[in-house]
Coordinates of C-alpha atoms in Angstrom, one line a residue:
X1137 CA -24.4 22.8 -33.6
X1138 CA -27.0 22.1 -31.1
X1139 CA -26.8 24.1 -27.8
X1140 CA -25.7 21.0 -25.7
X1141 CA -22.5 20.4 -28.0
X1142 CA -21.3 24.2 -28.2
X1143 CA -18.2 25.0 -26.3
X1144 CA -18.2 27.2 -23.4
X1145 CA -17.2 30.7 -23.6
X1146 CA -13.8 32.0 -21.8
X1147 CA -14.6 33.0 -18.4
X1148 CA -12.3 36.2 -18.8
X1149 CA -14.0 39.7 -18.5
X1150 CA -15.0 40.9 -21.9
X1151 CA -13.4 37.9 -23.6
X1152 CA -15.8 36.2 -26.3
X1153 CA -13.3 33.4 -27.2
X1154 CA -14.1 30.0 -26.7
X1155 CA -12.9 28.4 -23.7
X1156 CA -10.1 26.1 -24.0
X1157 CA -9.4 23.0 -21.5
X1158 CA -7.7 25.3 -18.6
X1159 CA -9.7 25.6 -15.4
X1160 CA -8.9 27.7 -12.5
X1161 CA -6.9 25.3 -10.2
X1162 CA -8.3 27.0 -7.1
X1163 CA -12.0 26.5 -8.5
X1164 CA -11.0 22.8 -9.0
X1165 CA -9.9 22.5 -5.2
X1166 CA -13.1 24.3 -4.3
X1167 CA -15.3 22.0 -6.2
X1168 CA -16.7 25.3 -8.2
X1169 CA -17.5 24.3 -11.8
X1170 CA -17.4 26.2 -15.1
X1171 CA -14.3 28.3 -14.4
X1172 CA -12.7 27.6 -18.4
X1173 CA -10.2 30.2 -19.6
X1174 CA -8.9 30.4 -23.5
X1175 CA -5.3 31.0 -22.5
X1176 CA -2.9 31.2 -19.6
X1177 CA -2.5 34.9 -20.4
X1178 CA -6.2 35.6 -20.0
X1179 CA -6.3 34.0 -16.7
X1180 CA -3.6 35.8 -15.4
X1181 CA -5.1 39.0 -17.0
X1182 CA -8.5 38.1 -14.9
X1183 CA -6.7 36.6 -11.7
X1184 CA -7.6 39.8 -9.7
X1185 CA -11.2 39.7 -10.4
X1186 CA -11.8 36.1 -10.6
X1187 CA -10.1 35.1 -7.4
X1188 CA -13.0 37.2 -5.7
X1189 CA -15.4 34.6 -6.5
X1190 CA -13.4 31.9 -4.5
X1191 CA -14.4 33.6 -1.2
X1192 CA -17.7 35.4 -2.3
X1193 CA -19.2 31.9 -3.4
X1194 CA -18.2 29.6 -1.0
X1195 CA -17.1 31.5 2.1
X1196 CA -14.0 29.4 2.0
X1197 CA -10.5 30.7 2.5
X1198 CA -6.7 30.2 2.6
X1199 CA -5.7 31.4 6.0
X1200 CA -2.1 32.2 5.3
X1201 CA -2.3 34.2 2.1
X1202 CA 1.3 35.3 2.2
X1203 CA 3.2 32.3 3.4
X1204 CA 5.6 30.8 0.7
X1205 CA 4.1 27.3 0.4
X1206 CA 6.7 24.7 -0.6
X1207 CA 4.2 22.8 -3.3
X1208 CA 0.6 23.6 -4.7
X1209 CA -1.5 22.6 -1.7
X1210 CA -3.1 25.1 0.2
X1211 CA -5.2 24.9 3.4
X1212 CA -9.0 25.6 2.9
X1213 CA -10.7 27.2 5.9
X1214 CA -12.7 27.6 8.0
X1215 CA -12.3 24.4 10.0
X1216 CA -15.5 23.0 11.0
X1217 CA -16.3 23.2 15.0
X1218 CA -14.6 20.7 17.3
X1219 CA -16.9 17.7 17.3
X1220 CA -18.3 16.3 20.6
X1221 CA -17.5 13.2 22.6
X1222 CA -20.3 12.1 24.7
X1223 CA -20.0 12.0 28.5
X1224 CA -20.1 8.3 28.8
X1225 CA -16.9 7.7 26.5
X1226 CA -13.5 7.4 28.8
X1227 CA -11.3 10.3 27.8
X1228 CA -7.6 10.8 28.0
X1229 CA -6.1 13.5 30.3
X1230 CA -5.7 16.3 27.4
X1231 CA -9.5 16.4 26.7
X1232 CA -10.2 19.5 28.2
X1233 CA -6.8 21.7 28.5
X1234 CA -5.1 20.2 25.4
X1235 CA -2.1 19.2 27.7
X1236 CA -1.0 15.6 28.1
X1237 CA 0.3 14.6 31.5
X1238 CA 3.3 12.8 31.2
X1239 CA 5.3 11.2 34.1
X1240 CA 8.2 13.4 35.3
X1241 CA 11.7 12.8 33.9
X1242 CA 10.0 10.5 31.3
X1243 CA 12.7 11.1 28.5
X1244 CA 15.5 11.5 30.7
X1245 CA 15.0 8.0 32.3
X1246 CA 13.8 6.7 28.9
X1247 CA 12.2 3.7 30.5
X1248 CA 10.8 1.0 28.0
X1249 CA 7.5 -0.3 29.5
X1250 CA 7.0 -3.8 29.2
X1251 CA 3.2 -5.1 29.4
X1252 CA 2.0 -7.9 31.3
X1253 CA -0.7 -10.2 29.7
X1254 CA -3.5 -8.0 30.6
X1255 CA -2.0 -4.8 29.0
X1256 CA -0.9 -7.0 25.9
X1257 CA -4.5 -7.8 25.3
X1258 CA -5.7 -4.4 26.0
X1259 CA -3.3 -3.6 23.1
X1260 CA -4.8 -6.3 20.8
X1261 CA -8.4 -4.8 21.6
X1262 CA -7.7 -1.2 21.0
X1263 CA -5.4 -2.0 18.0
X1264 CA -8.3 -4.0 16.4
X1265 CA -10.6 -1.1 16.6
X1266 CA -8.2 1.5 15.1
X1267 CA -7.9 -0.9 12.2
X1268 CA -11.7 -1.2 11.8
X1269 CA -11.9 2.6 11.7
X1270 CA -9.2 3.3 9.4
X1271 CA -10.7 0.9 7.2
X1272 CA -14.0 2.5 7.3
X1273 CA -12.5 5.8 6.6
X1274 CA -10.4 4.6 3.8
X1275 CA -13.1 2.9 1.9
X1276 CA -14.6 6.7 1.6
X1277 CA -11.8 8.1 0.0
X1278 CA -12.7 9.4 -3.8
X1279 CA -12.2 12.4 -5.6
X1280 CA -14.5 15.2 -4.6
X1281 CA -15.0 14.8 -0.9
X1282 CA -13.1 16.9 1.6
X1283 CA -11.0 15.8 4.3
X1284 CA -13.1 17.2 6.9
X1285 CA -15.8 14.8 5.7
X1286 CA -13.0 11.9 6.5
X1287 CA -12.7 13.4 10.0
X1288 CA -16.5 13.0 10.5
X1289 CA -16.6 9.4 9.6
X1290 CA -13.4 8.7 11.8
X1291 CA -14.9 10.7 14.6
X1292 CA -18.3 8.9 14.5
X1293 CA -16.7 5.7 14.0
X1294 CA -14.7 6.0 17.4
X1295 CA -17.8 6.9 19.1
X1296 CA -19.6 4.2 17.7
X1297 CA -16.8 2.0 19.3
X1298 CA -17.1 3.9 22.7
X1299 CA -13.5 5.0 21.8
X1300 CA -11.8 8.5 22.1
X1301 CA -10.3 9.6 18.8
X1302 CA -6.9 10.2 20.5
X1303 CA -5.6 13.2 18.4
X1304 CA -8.4 15.5 19.0
X1305 CA -7.3 18.2 21.3
X1306 CA -3.7 16.6 22.0
X1307 CA -1.6 19.5 22.3
X1308 CA -4.6 21.4 20.7
X1309 CA -4.9 19.3 17.6
X1310 CA -8.1 20.6 16.5
X1311 CA -9.4 17.3 14.6
X1312 CA -10.0 13.6 15.3
X1313 CA -7.8 12.2 12.6
X1314 CA -4.6 13.5 10.6
X1315 CA -5.0 13.8 7.0
X1316 CA -1.9 14.3 4.9
X1317 CA -2.0 14.7 1.2
X1318 CA 0.7 14.8 -1.5
X1319 CA 3.4 17.0 0.0
X1320 CA 2.2 16.8 3.5
X1321 CA 4.5 14.7 5.5
X1322 CA 2.4 14.4 8.6
X1323 CA 0.0 16.0 10.9
X1324 CA -2.2 17.4 7.9
X1325 CA -5.3 19.1 9.8
X1326 CA -8.6 18.0 8.0
X1327 CA -10.4 20.8 6.1
X1328 CA -12.6 21.8 3.5
X1329 CA -10.0 21.2 0.5
X1330 CA -11.6 18.8 -2.1
X1331 CA -9.6 15.7 -2.9
X1332 CA -8.7 15.4 -6.4
X1333 CA -7.9 12.5 -8.8
X1334 CA -4.4 11.6 -8.6
X1335 CA -3.9 12.8 -5.1
X1336 CA -2.4 10.5 -2.4
X1337 CA -3.5 10.7 1.0
X1338 CA -2.1 9.5 4.2
X1339 CA -4.8 8.6 6.9
X1340 CA -3.4 8.5 10.5
X1341 CA -6.1 7.0 13.1
X1342 CA -5.4 6.7 16.7
X1343 CA -8.0 5.6 19.3
X1344 CA -7.9 5.6 23.2
X1345 CA -10.1 2.8 24.5
X1346 CA -10.4 1.3 28.1
X1347 CA -7.0 3.3 29.0
X1348 CA -4.9 2.3 25.9
X1349 CA -4.0 3.7 22.8
X1350 CA -3.7 2.3 19.5
X1351 CA -2.2 3.9 16.2
X1352 CA -2.0 2.9 12.4
X1353 CA -1.8 4.9 9.2
X1354 CA -1.6 4.2 5.5
X1355 CA -1.3 6.1 2.3
X1356 CA -4.0 5.9 -0.3
X1357 CA -4.5 7.0 -3.9
X1358 CA -7.2 9.0 -4.6
X1359 CA -8.4 7.8 -7.8
X1360 CA -11.7 8.1 -10.2
X1361 CA -13.1 5.1 -11.5
X1362 CA -10.8 3.8 -14.4
X1363 CA -7.8 6.1 -13.1
X1364 CA -4.4 4.9 -12.4
X1365 CA -1.8 6.6 -10.1
X1366 CA 1.2 8.3 -11.6
X1367 CA 4.4 6.3 -11.8
X1368 CA 6.2 9.0 -9.3
X1369 CA 3.2 8.8 -6.6
X1370 CA 3.1 4.8 -6.9
X1371 CA 6.9 4.7 -6.5
X1372 CA 6.8 6.7 -3.1
X1373 CA 3.8 5.0 -1.8
X1374 CA 5.2 1.5 -2.3
X1375 CA 8.8 2.5 -1.1
X1376 CA 7.2 3.6 1.9
X1377 CA 4.9 0.4 2.2
X1378 CA 8.1 -1.7 1.6
X1379 CA 10.2 -0.1 4.3
X1380 CA 7.8 -0.7 7.0
X1381 CA 7.4 -4.5 6.0
X1382 CA 11.4 -4.8 6.0
X1383 CA 11.8 -3.1 9.4
X1384 CA 9.1 -5.2 10.8
X1385 CA 11.0 -8.2 9.5
X1386 CA 13.7 -7.2 12.2
X1387 CA 11.6 -7.0 15.0
X1388 CA 12.3 -9.9 17.6
X1389 CA 13.8 -9.8 21.0
X1390 CA 17.5 -8.6 21.2
X1391 CA 17.1 -6.6 18.0
X1392 CA 18.7 -3.2 18.7
X1393 CA 16.3 -0.5 18.2
X1394 CA 18.6 1.6 16.0
X1395 CA 18.8 -1.3 13.5
X1396 CA 15.4 -0.5 12.0
X1397 CA 16.5 2.9 10.7
X1398 CA 19.6 1.4 9.0
X1399 CA 17.0 -1.2 7.2
X1400 CA 14.7 1.8 6.2
X1401 CA 17.1 4.2 4.7
X1402 CA 19.0 1.7 2.8
X1403 CA 15.7 0.7 0.9
X1404 CA 14.5 4.2 0.4
X1405 CA 17.9 5.1 -1.1
X1406 CA 17.9 2.1 -3.6
X1407 CA 14.5 3.3 -4.8
X1408 CA 15.6 7.0 -5.1
X1409 CA 13.8 8.2 -2.5
X1410 CA 14.8 9.9 1.2
X1411 CA 13.9 9.4 4.8
X1412 CA 12.3 12.2 6.9
X1413 CA 14.5 12.7 10.2
X1414 CA 12.2 14.9 12.0
X1415 CA 9.6 12.6 13.2
X1416 CA 9.9 9.0 14.4
X1417 CA 8.1 6.0 15.7
X1418 CA 7.4 5.8 19.6
X1419 CA 6.5 3.7 22.7
X1420 CA 2.7 3.4 23.0
X1421 CA 0.2 1.9 25.3
X1422 CA -1.1 3.6 28.3
X1423 CA 0.7 6.7 27.1
X1424 CA 0.0 8.1 23.5
X1425 CA 3.8 8.7 22.8
X1426 CA 6.7 7.5 25.3
X1427 CA 9.8 5.9 24.9
X1428 CA 11.3 4.2 23.0
X1429 CA 11.9 6.5 20.0
X1430 CA 12.2 4.6 17.0
X1431 CA 14.3 6.5 14.5
X1432 CA 13.9 5.7 10.9
X1433 CA 17.2 6.6 9.3
X1434 CA 20.6 4.8 9.4
X1435 CA 23.4 5.7 12.1
X1436 CA 20.8 6.9 14.7
X1437 CA 21.5 6.9 18.5
X1438 CA 18.1 5.1 19.5
X1439 CA 19.1 3.1 22.8
X1440 CA 17.8 -0.3 23.9
X1441 CA 16.9 -3.6 22.6
X1442 CA 13.8 -5.2 21.6
X1443 CA 12.1 -7.2 24.7
X1444 CA 9.1 -9.3 24.7
X1445 CA 5.9 -7.2 25.9
X1446 CA 7.2 -3.8 24.4
X1447 CA 4.8 -1.9 22.2
X1448 CA 5.9 0.5 19.9
X1449 CA 5.2 2.1 16.4
X1450 CA 7.4 1.9 13.2
X1451 CA 6.0 4.5 11.0
X1452 CA 8.7 5.6 8.1
X1453 CA 7.8 8.7 6.3
X1454 CA 9.5 8.7 2.6
X1455 CA 9.8 11.7 0.4
X1456 CA 10.4 11.4 -3.4
X1457 CA 14.0 12.0 -4.8
X1458 CA 17.2 12.0 -2.9
X1459 CA 16.5 15.4 -1.2
X1460 CA 17.4 14.5 2.5
X1461 CA 13.8 14.2 3.7
X1462 CA 14.1 17.9 4.7
X1463 CA 11.0 19.3 5.9
X1464 CA 8.9 22.5 6.9
X1465 CA 5.9 23.3 9.1
X1466 CA 3.0 25.4 8.0
X1467 CA 2.0 28.4 10.4
X1468 CA -0.6 26.3 11.7
X1469 CA 2.1 24.9 13.7
X1470 CA 1.3 21.2 12.7
X1471 CA 1.4 20.7 8.8
X1472 CA 4.8 19.3 8.0
X1473 CA 5.5 19.3 4.4
X1474 CA 8.4 18.5 2.0
X1475 CA 10.8 21.5 1.5
X1476 CA 10.7 20.9 -2.1
X1477 CA 7.0 20.5 -2.5
X1478 CA 7.5 17.0 -3.7
X1479 CA 5.3 13.9 -2.7
X1480 CA 5.6 12.1 0.4
X1481 CA 4.1 8.6 2.0
X1482 CA 4.1 6.8 5.3
X1483 CA 2.8 3.7 6.6
X1484 CA 2.5 2.7 10.3
X1485 CA 1.8 -0.4 12.3
X1486 CA 1.7 -0.7 16.0
X1487 CA 3.7 -3.6 17.2
X1488 CA 4.0 -6.1 20.0
X1489 CA 7.5 -7.8 20.5
X1490 CA 6.6 -11.5 21.3
X1491 CA 8.7 -14.3 22.8
X1492 CA 10.0 -15.3 19.3
X1493 CA 9.3 -12.5 17.0
X1494 CA 6.5 -9.9 16.7
X1495 CA 2.7 -9.5 16.5
X1496 CA 1.4 -6.6 14.2
X1497 CA -1.5 -5.3 16.3
X1498 CA -2.8 -3.2 13.8
X1499 CA -2.3 -5.6 10.7
X1500 CA -4.3 -5.2 7.6
X1501 CA -7.4 -7.6 7.2
X1502 CA -8.1 -9.4 4.0
X1503 CA -10.9 -6.9 2.9
X1504 CA -8.9 -3.8 4.0
X1505 CA -9.0 -1.0 1.3
X1506 CA -5.9 0.0 -0.5
X1507 CA -2.8 -2.2 -1.0
X1508 CA -0.3 -2.5 -3.5
X1509 CA -1.2 -1.1 -7.1
X1510 CA 1.2 -2.8 -10.2
X1511 CA 1.4 -0.4 -13.0
X1512 CA 1.7 -1.8 -16.5
X1513 CA 4.2 -0.9 -18.9

């Protein structure tokens, strides 16, 4: 047997057994190589000593080590420093202090803004830019990169378009994009975790340009060349995609805003999935988040009907299984996860109600990355 074909030795202290295929999952997430063990028992026996390597060798750490996480995902810190925005780029009012300055009584009055032609054209422009940025970031998704790397791509792509990444410092959110893998429903903070083959990842991109916001997100499969998604991952991703498409088909003048939730929940349940009720779509234009609220579940109490000139998002969050779509939030105050640790997916478009229907302002382009995957038998 040549040296190159010899099997590695177990990483356990004072263990001379040949290593099996078992690798430390934390090392995999951190991109550390060579941590093979001969058995689960040997791995557990050596865990106290072995885990020191995670911090010693990388400087990376879990900021909430005692938190009862619902799934296998863990945050990997430290976060990179806040990215800078050049002086010449127009910024939203939360840029410095993190606090959006919404009009008084906005929620109580529940006013649904109707845009004139100039406002509609401004929304078309910013939403086109949002689609461009999302596609650039999505094209970079692959196993082995970090979500912080994707944040850098999004941030730089916004700056190149003289646009501000709307999430940055919005209510103190520390990054320029939301990255939500696997059991993360929404508002995931880009960090140093390495994406793995078979993950799913939602990218939620929002831009502020010439006084208006555009908002779009999609969920993508993280796949190595030749890999295919699992049946469960593909099911939840495609169900979320279909839920959004079915809801958009109902957008036209006169449609009650509460109707979208019934359409979404009916389809999700038919696929053995659930709708997250804690988060909703929203009005968007000069304000990042404003009325109307677009609720994604049946028998909701959304008030009002679609009118030409209204712009809002529909963005259903779908979880695998009939679990009620319940959520929990990590101690960072942002990362929303499924309560059972199951997979979840989301898709979002910014929409303009027209005289005879709807214009999808953030529509996919012919060469947009992602899209449905059909699994064979």
